[in-house]
Amino acid sequence: MIHHLKGKLVEKNPTYVVIECNGVGYFLNISLHTFSQLKDDENIQLFTHLQVKEDSHTLFGFAQKAEREIFRLLLSVSGIGASTARTMLSSLDPTQIKEAIAGGDVPKIQTIKGIGAKTAQRVILDLKDKILKVYDMDEVSLQSNNTTKEEALSALEVLGFVRRQSEKVVDRVLSQDSSLSVENIIKLALKNL
């Protein structure tokens, strides 16, 4: 119903903003990702999602359309409400969520507060095909991360480290930066083994 709001930024907090449009102040719930994208400019524009419930009408604001689309996709999953979807977008940025779902990365989604194994699996099961289709992603490109991971694990095994222990460390390294080269993964893993 309300596509976006463009107006004067009256109040800015990590969880909400107030935007004044033609004398009307709109209270919008935001994620930490959107909060980090907002400049302290006087005039801003946020894309919105209006949630209508029996007892309330709640506006959510997003710095980019892509974040709003991820939010809406998350809402379509059984067991994920608006506050959980917002928490997910506050914990991981939209690109990380998109890649985690497309790549079937349950542990990454489980790192979000309040998301257990079953919910993480449900999110992936319900949204993987939609994410791949909507964002025109290839599963092949996401698997490259797994090949680098496998190469790093093989190298660590050759160096005499136990695979299970190495895998935990490599996963931790990749969760901090998934674009690392095999060499850098091995170097960082060796520091933590």
PDB file of C-alpha atoms in Angstrom:
ATOM      1  CA  MET A   1       0.000   0.000   0.000  1.00  0.00           C
ATOM      2  CA  ILE A   2       2.764   2.472   0.925  1.00  0.00           C
ATOM      3  CA  HIS A   3       5.681   1.862  -1.459  1.00  0.00           C
ATOM      4  CA  HIS A   4       8.173   4.322   0.019  1.00  0.00           C
ATOM      5  CA  LEU A   5       8.439   7.431   2.148  1.00  0.00           C
ATOM      6  CA  LYS A   6      10.541  10.434   1.239  1.00  0.00           C
ATOM      7  CA  GLY A   7      10.866  13.188   3.769  1.00  0.00           C
ATOM      8  CA  LYS A   8      12.695  14.801   6.625  1.00  0.00           C
ATOM      9  CA  LEU A   9      14.501  12.556   9.104  1.00  0.00           C
ATOM     10  CA  VAL A  10      13.179  13.650  12.501  1.00  0.00           C
ATOM     11  CA  GLU A  11      14.477  10.866  14.734  1.00  0.00           C
ATOM     12  CA  LYS A  12      17.023   8.075  14.166  1.00  0.00           C
ATOM     13  CA  ASN A  13      17.598   5.065  16.427  1.00  0.00           C
ATOM     14  CA  PRO A  14      19.100   1.611  15.771  1.00  0.00           C
ATOM     15  CA  THR A  15      15.610   0.044  15.740  1.00  0.00           C
ATOM     16  CA  TYR A  16      13.405   2.795  14.324  1.00  0.00           C
ATOM     17  CA  VAL A  17      13.266   6.138  12.540  1.00  0.00           C
ATOM     18  CA  VAL A  18      10.648   8.861  12.317  1.00  0.00           C
ATOM     19  CA  ILE A  19      10.238  10.516   8.920  1.00  0.00           C
ATOM     20  CA  GLU A  20       8.132  13.625   8.475  1.00  0.00           C
ATOM     21  CA  CYS A  21       6.297  13.797   5.150  1.00  0.00           C
ATOM     22  CA  ASN A  22       4.160  16.903   4.570  1.00  0.00           C
ATOM     23  CA  GLY A  23       3.537  17.457   8.270  1.00  0.00           C
ATOM     24  CA  VAL A  24       2.844  13.791   9.132  1.00  0.00           C
ATOM     25  CA  GLY A  25       5.434  11.854  11.160  1.00  0.00           C
ATOM     26  CA  TYR A  26       5.777   8.191  10.198  1.00  0.00           C
ATOM     27  CA  PHE A  27       7.288   5.725  12.689  1.00  0.00           C
ATOM     28  CA  LEU A  28       9.204   3.022  10.801  1.00  0.00           C
ATOM     29  CA  ASN A  29      10.801  -0.057  12.335  1.00  0.00           C
ATOM     30  CA  ILE A  30      14.206  -0.674  10.764  1.00  0.00           C
ATOM     31  CA  SER A  31      16.979  -3.284  10.857  1.00  0.00           C
ATOM     32  CA  LEU A  32      20.545  -2.540  11.945  1.00  0.00           C
ATOM     33  CA  HIS A  33      21.525  -2.958   8.296  1.00  0.00           C
ATOM     34  CA  THR A  34      19.239  -0.073   7.270  1.00  0.00           C
ATOM     35  CA  PHE A  35      20.410   1.951  10.276  1.00  0.00           C
ATOM     36  CA  SER A  36      24.019   1.570   9.107  1.00  0.00           C
ATOM     37  CA  GLN A  37      23.037   2.666   5.567  1.00  0.00           C
ATOM     38  CA  LEU A  38      21.306   5.871   6.714  1.00  0.00           C
ATOM     39  CA  LYS A  39      23.292   9.060   6.541  1.00  0.00           C
ATOM     40  CA  ASP A  40      22.456  11.922   8.859  1.00  0.00           C
ATOM     41  CA  ASP A  41      21.011  13.844   5.925  1.00  0.00           C
ATOM     42  CA  GLU A  42      17.898  15.854   6.567  1.00  0.00           C
ATOM     43  CA  ASN A  43      15.977  14.318   3.649  1.00  0.00           C
ATOM     44  CA  ILE A  44      15.862  10.555   3.178  1.00  0.00           C
ATOM     45  CA  GLN A  45      13.882   7.923   1.333  1.00  0.00           C
ATOM     46  CA  LEU A  46      13.009   4.488   2.697  1.00  0.00           C
ATOM     47  CA  PHE A  47      11.150   1.651   0.987  1.00  0.00           C
ATOM     48  CA  THR A  48       8.364   0.371   3.191  1.00  0.00           C
ATOM     49  CA  HIS A  49       6.377  -2.685   4.107  1.00  0.00           C
ATOM     50  CA  LEU A  50       3.065  -2.204   5.910  1.00  0.00           C
ATOM     51  CA  GLN A  51       2.021  -5.046   8.172  1.00  0.00           C
ATOM     52  CA  VAL A  52      -1.674  -5.003   9.002  1.00  0.00           C
ATOM     53  CA  LYS A  53      -2.841  -7.005  11.998  1.00  0.00           C
ATOM     54  CA  GLU A  54      -6.096  -7.045  13.896  1.00  0.00           C
ATOM     55  CA  ASP A  55      -4.727  -4.797  16.624  1.00  0.00           C
ATOM     56  CA  SER A  56      -2.026  -2.784  14.802  1.00  0.00           C
ATOM     57  CA  HIS A  57      -0.656  -1.361  11.583  1.00  0.00           C
ATOM     58  CA  THR A  58       3.160  -1.470  11.593  1.00  0.00           C
ATOM     59  CA  LEU A  59       5.463   0.159   9.065  1.00  0.00           C
ATOM     60  CA  PHE A  60       8.896  -1.278   8.338  1.00  0.00           C
ATOM     61  CA  GLY A  61      11.516   0.770   6.498  1.00  0.00           C
ATOM     62  CA  PHE A  62      14.388  -0.409   4.299  1.00  0.00           C
ATOM     63  CA  ALA A  63      17.303   1.456   2.737  1.00  0.00           C
ATOM     64  CA  GLN A  64      17.161  -0.713  -0.397  1.00  0.00           C
ATOM     65  CA  LYS A  65      14.463  -2.571  -2.310  1.00  0.00           C
ATOM     66  CA  ALA A  66      16.535  -5.761  -2.134  1.00  0.00           C
ATOM     67  CA  GLU A  67      16.401  -5.756   1.664  1.00  0.00           C
ATOM     68  CA  ARG A  68      12.623  -5.298   1.566  1.00  0.00           C
ATOM     69  CA  GLU A  69      12.290  -8.233  -0.845  1.00  0.00           C
ATOM     70  CA  ILE A  70      14.345 -10.496   1.456  1.00  0.00           C
ATOM     71  CA  PHE A  71      12.161  -9.347   4.394  1.00  0.00           C
ATOM     72  CA  ARG A  72       8.997 -10.230   2.484  1.00  0.00           C
ATOM     73  CA  LEU A  73      10.398 -13.616   1.462  1.00  0.00           C
ATOM     74  CA  LEU A  74      11.294 -14.351   5.095  1.00  0.00           C
ATOM     75  CA  LEU A  75       7.744 -13.441   6.185  1.00  0.00           C
ATOM     76  CA  SER A  76       6.389 -16.071   3.800  1.00  0.00           C
ATOM     77  CA  VAL A  77       8.100 -18.812   5.845  1.00  0.00           C
ATOM     78  CA  SER A  78       5.931 -20.470   8.485  1.00  0.00           C
ATOM     79  CA  GLY A  79       7.200 -19.572  11.951  1.00  0.00           C
ATOM     80  CA  ILE A  80       9.013 -16.394  10.858  1.00  0.00           C
ATOM     81  CA  GLY A  81       7.296 -13.221  11.956  1.00  0.00           C
ATOM     82  CA  ALA A  82       8.191  -9.606  11.325  1.00  0.00           C
ATOM     83  CA  SER A  83      10.372  -9.280  14.427  1.00  0.00           C
ATOM     84  CA  THR A  84      12.333 -12.447  13.593  1.00  0.00           C
ATOM     85  CA  ALA A  85      12.786 -11.319   9.979  1.00  0.00           C
ATOM     86  CA  ARG A  86      14.020  -7.936  11.225  1.00  0.00           C
ATOM     87  CA  THR A  87      16.417  -9.665  13.660  1.00  0.00           C
ATOM     88  CA  MET A  88      17.758 -11.741  10.765  1.00  0.00           C
ATOM     89  CA  LEU A  89      18.381  -8.592   8.711  1.00  0.00           C
ATOM     90  CA  SER A  90      20.042  -6.991  11.725  1.00  0.00           C
ATOM     91  CA  SER A  91      22.364  -9.966  12.273  1.00  0.00           C
ATOM     92  CA  LEU A  92      23.340 -10.597   8.652  1.00  0.00           C
ATOM     93  CA  ASP A  93      23.169  -8.236   5.702  1.00  0.00           C
ATOM     94  CA  PRO A  94      20.727  -9.111   2.874  1.00  0.00           C
ATOM     95  CA  THR A  95      23.499 -10.488   0.643  1.00  0.00           C
ATOM     96  CA  GLN A  96      24.711 -12.845   3.393  1.00  0.00           C
ATOM     97  CA  ILE A  97      21.155 -14.089   4.009  1.00  0.00           C
ATOM     98  CA  LYS A  98      20.613 -14.558   0.267  1.00  0.00           C
ATOM     99  CA  GLU A  99      23.863 -16.523  -0.106  1.00  0.00           C
ATOM    100  CA  ALA A 100      23.237 -18.602   3.028  1.00  0.00           C
ATOM    101  CA  ILE A 101      19.784 -19.620   1.778  1.00  0.00           C
ATOM    102  CA  ALA A 102      20.931 -20.281  -1.797  1.00  0.00           C
ATOM    103  CA  GLY A 103      23.930 -22.261  -0.545  1.00  0.00           C
ATOM    104  CA  GLY A 104      21.910 -24.222   2.046  1.00  0.00           C
ATOM    105  CA  ASP A 105      24.148 -22.914   4.850  1.00  0.00           C
ATOM    106  CA  VAL A 106      22.146 -23.971   7.950  1.00  0.00           C
ATOM    107  CA  PRO A 107      24.926 -23.102  10.476  1.00  0.00           C
ATOM    108  CA  LYS A 108      25.144 -19.529   9.162  1.00  0.00           C
ATOM    109  CA  ILE A 109      21.387 -18.993   9.558  1.00  0.00           C
ATOM    110  CA  GLN A 110      21.531 -20.607  13.012  1.00  0.00           C
ATOM    111  CA  THR A 111      23.993 -17.924  14.156  1.00  0.00           C
ATOM    112  CA  ILE A 112      21.013 -15.551  14.294  1.00  0.00           C
ATOM    113  CA  LYS A 113      19.532 -15.175  17.772  1.00  0.00           C
ATOM    114  CA  GLY A 114      16.279 -17.119  18.113  1.00  0.00           C
ATOM    115  CA  ILE A 115      16.784 -19.295  15.026  1.00  0.00           C
ATOM    116  CA  GLY A 116      17.140 -22.998  15.733  1.00  0.00           C
ATOM    117  CA  ALA A 117      18.110 -25.839  13.424  1.00  0.00           C
ATOM    118  CA  LYS A 118      14.528 -26.641  12.366  1.00  0.00           C
ATOM    119  CA  THR A 119      13.665 -23.021  11.570  1.00  0.00           C
ATOM    120  CA  ALA A 120      16.923 -22.561   9.645  1.00  0.00           C
ATOM    121  CA  GLN A 121      16.190 -25.697   7.612  1.00  0.00           C
ATOM    122  CA  ARG A 122      12.611 -24.518   6.969  1.00  0.00           C
ATOM    123  CA  VAL A 123      13.874 -21.118   5.747  1.00  0.00           C
ATOM    124  CA  ILE A 124      16.261 -22.824   3.313  1.00  0.00           C
ATOM    125  CA  LEU A 125      13.690 -25.391   2.169  1.00  0.00           C
ATOM    126  CA  ASP A 126      10.968 -22.768   1.580  1.00  0.00           C
ATOM    127  CA  LEU A 127      13.120 -20.038   0.030  1.00  0.00           C
ATOM    128  CA  LYS A 128      16.038 -21.641  -1.820  1.00  0.00           C
ATOM    129  CA  ASP A 129      14.229 -21.976  -5.170  1.00  0.00           C
ATOM    130  CA  LYS A 130      12.660 -18.505  -4.867  1.00  0.00           C
ATOM    131  CA  ILE A 131      16.019 -16.878  -4.049  1.00  0.00           C
ATOM    132  CA  LEU A 132      17.773 -18.628  -6.934  1.00  0.00           C
ATOM    133  CA  LYS A 133      14.976 -17.599  -9.319  1.00  0.00           C
ATOM    134  CA  VAL A 134      14.389 -14.024  -8.085  1.00  0.00           C
ATOM    135  CA  TYR A 135      18.077 -13.132  -7.964  1.00  0.00           C
ATOM    136  CA  ASP A 136      18.950 -15.225 -11.016  1.00  0.00           C
ATOM    137  CA  MET A 137      21.735 -16.927  -9.092  1.00  0.00           C
ATOM    138  CA  ASP A 138      23.516 -20.097 -10.110  1.00  0.00           C
ATOM    139  CA  GLU A 139      24.041 -22.779  -7.511  1.00  0.00           C
ATOM    140  CA  VAL A 140      27.413 -23.368  -9.191  1.00  0.00           C
ATOM    141  CA  SER A 141      28.754 -19.955  -8.172  1.00  0.00           C
ATOM    142  CA  LEU A 142      27.839 -20.635  -4.564  1.00  0.00           C
ATOM    143  CA  GLN A 143      29.546 -23.994  -4.591  1.00  0.00           C
ATOM    144  CA  SER A 144      32.917 -22.348  -5.332  1.00  0.00           C
ATOM    145  CA  ASN A 145      33.064 -21.452  -1.641  1.00  0.00           C
ATOM    146  CA  ASN A 146      32.687 -25.144  -0.810  1.00  0.00           C
ATOM    147  CA  THR A 147      35.534 -26.075  -3.184  1.00  0.00           C
ATOM    148  CA  THR A 148      37.867 -23.592  -1.508  1.00  0.00           C
ATOM    149  CA  LYS A 149      36.763 -24.960   1.856  1.00  0.00           C
ATOM    150  CA  GLU A 150      37.445 -28.535   0.715  1.00  0.00           C
ATOM    151  CA  GLU A 151      40.879 -27.612  -0.662  1.00  0.00           C
ATOM    152  CA  ALA A 152      41.766 -25.880   2.609  1.00  0.00           C
ATOM    153  CA  LEU A 153      40.581 -28.881   4.649  1.00  0.00           C
ATOM    154  CA  SER A 154      42.588 -31.302   2.490  1.00  0.00           C
ATOM    155  CA  ALA A 155      45.711 -29.181   2.930  1.00  0.00           C
ATOM    156  CA  LEU A 156      45.210 -29.065   6.711  1.00  0.00           C
ATOM    157  CA  GLU A 157      44.776 -32.854   6.767  1.00  0.00           C
ATOM    158  CA  VAL A 158      48.042 -33.244   4.873  1.00  0.00           C
ATOM    159  CA  LEU A 159      49.655 -31.032   7.521  1.00  0.00           C
ATOM    160  CA  GLY A 160      48.480 -33.535  10.152  1.00  0.00           C
ATOM    161  CA  PHE A 161      45.386 -31.847  11.613  1.00  0.00           C
ATOM    162  CA  VAL A 162      42.208 -33.800  12.433  1.00  0.00           C
ATOM    163  CA  ARG A 163      39.499 -33.085   9.846  1.00  0.00           C
ATOM    164  CA  ARG A 164      36.649 -32.539  12.313  1.00  0.00           C
ATOM    165  CA  GLN A 165      38.615 -29.985  14.329  1.00  0.00           C
ATOM    166  CA  SER A 166      39.891 -28.291  11.148  1.00  0.00           C
ATOM    167  CA  GLU A 167      36.366 -28.048   9.751  1.00  0.00           C
ATOM    168  CA  LYS A 168      35.121 -26.108  12.794  1.00  0.00           C
ATOM    169  CA  VAL A 169      37.994 -23.624  12.516  1.00  0.00           C
ATOM    170  CA  VAL A 170      37.629 -23.251   8.730  1.00  0.00           C
ATOM    171  CA  ASP A 171      33.867 -22.660   9.113  1.00  0.00           C
ATOM    172  CA  ARG A 172      34.581 -19.964  11.696  1.00  0.00           C
ATOM    173  CA  VAL A 173      37.137 -18.329   9.360  1.00  0.00           C
ATOM    174  CA  LEU A 174      34.702 -18.442   6.411  1.00  0.00           C
ATOM    175  CA  SER A 175      31.851 -17.023   8.509  1.00  0.00           C
ATOM    176  CA  GLN A 176      33.960 -13.891   9.018  1.00  0.00           C
ATOM    177  CA  ASP A 177      34.922 -13.547   5.345  1.00  0.00           C
ATOM    178  CA  SER A 178      33.576 -16.009   2.777  1.00  0.00           C
ATOM    179  CA  SER A 179      35.588 -14.509  -0.098  1.00  0.00           C
ATOM    180  CA  LEU A 180      39.002 -15.624   1.205  1.00  0.00           C
ATOM    181  CA  SER A 181      41.396 -17.547  -1.022  1.00  0.00           C
ATOM    182  CA  VAL A 182      42.473 -21.082  -0.096  1.00  0.00           C
ATOM    183  CA  GLU A 183      45.881 -19.796   1.053  1.00  0.00           C
ATOM    184  CA  ASN A 184      44.340 -17.180   3.354  1.00  0.00           C
ATOM    185  CA  ILE A 185      41.843 -19.689   4.782  1.00  0.00           C
ATOM    186  CA  ILE A 186      44.733 -22.045   5.605  1.00  0.00           C
ATOM    187  CA  LYS A 187      46.829 -19.243   7.164  1.00  0.00           C
ATOM    188  CA  LEU A 188      43.958 -18.054   9.376  1.00  0.00           C
ATOM    189  CA  ALA A 189      42.981 -21.616  10.294  1.00  0.00           C
ATOM    190  CA  LEU A 190      46.588 -22.432  11.321  1.00  0.00           C
ATOM    191  CA  LYS A 191      46.537 -19.477  13.727  1.00  0.00           C
ATOM    192  CA  ASN A 192      43.449 -20.944  15.415  1.00  0.00           C
ATOM    193  CA  LEU A 193      44.402 -24.639  15.464  1.00  0.00           C
TER     194      LEU A 193
END
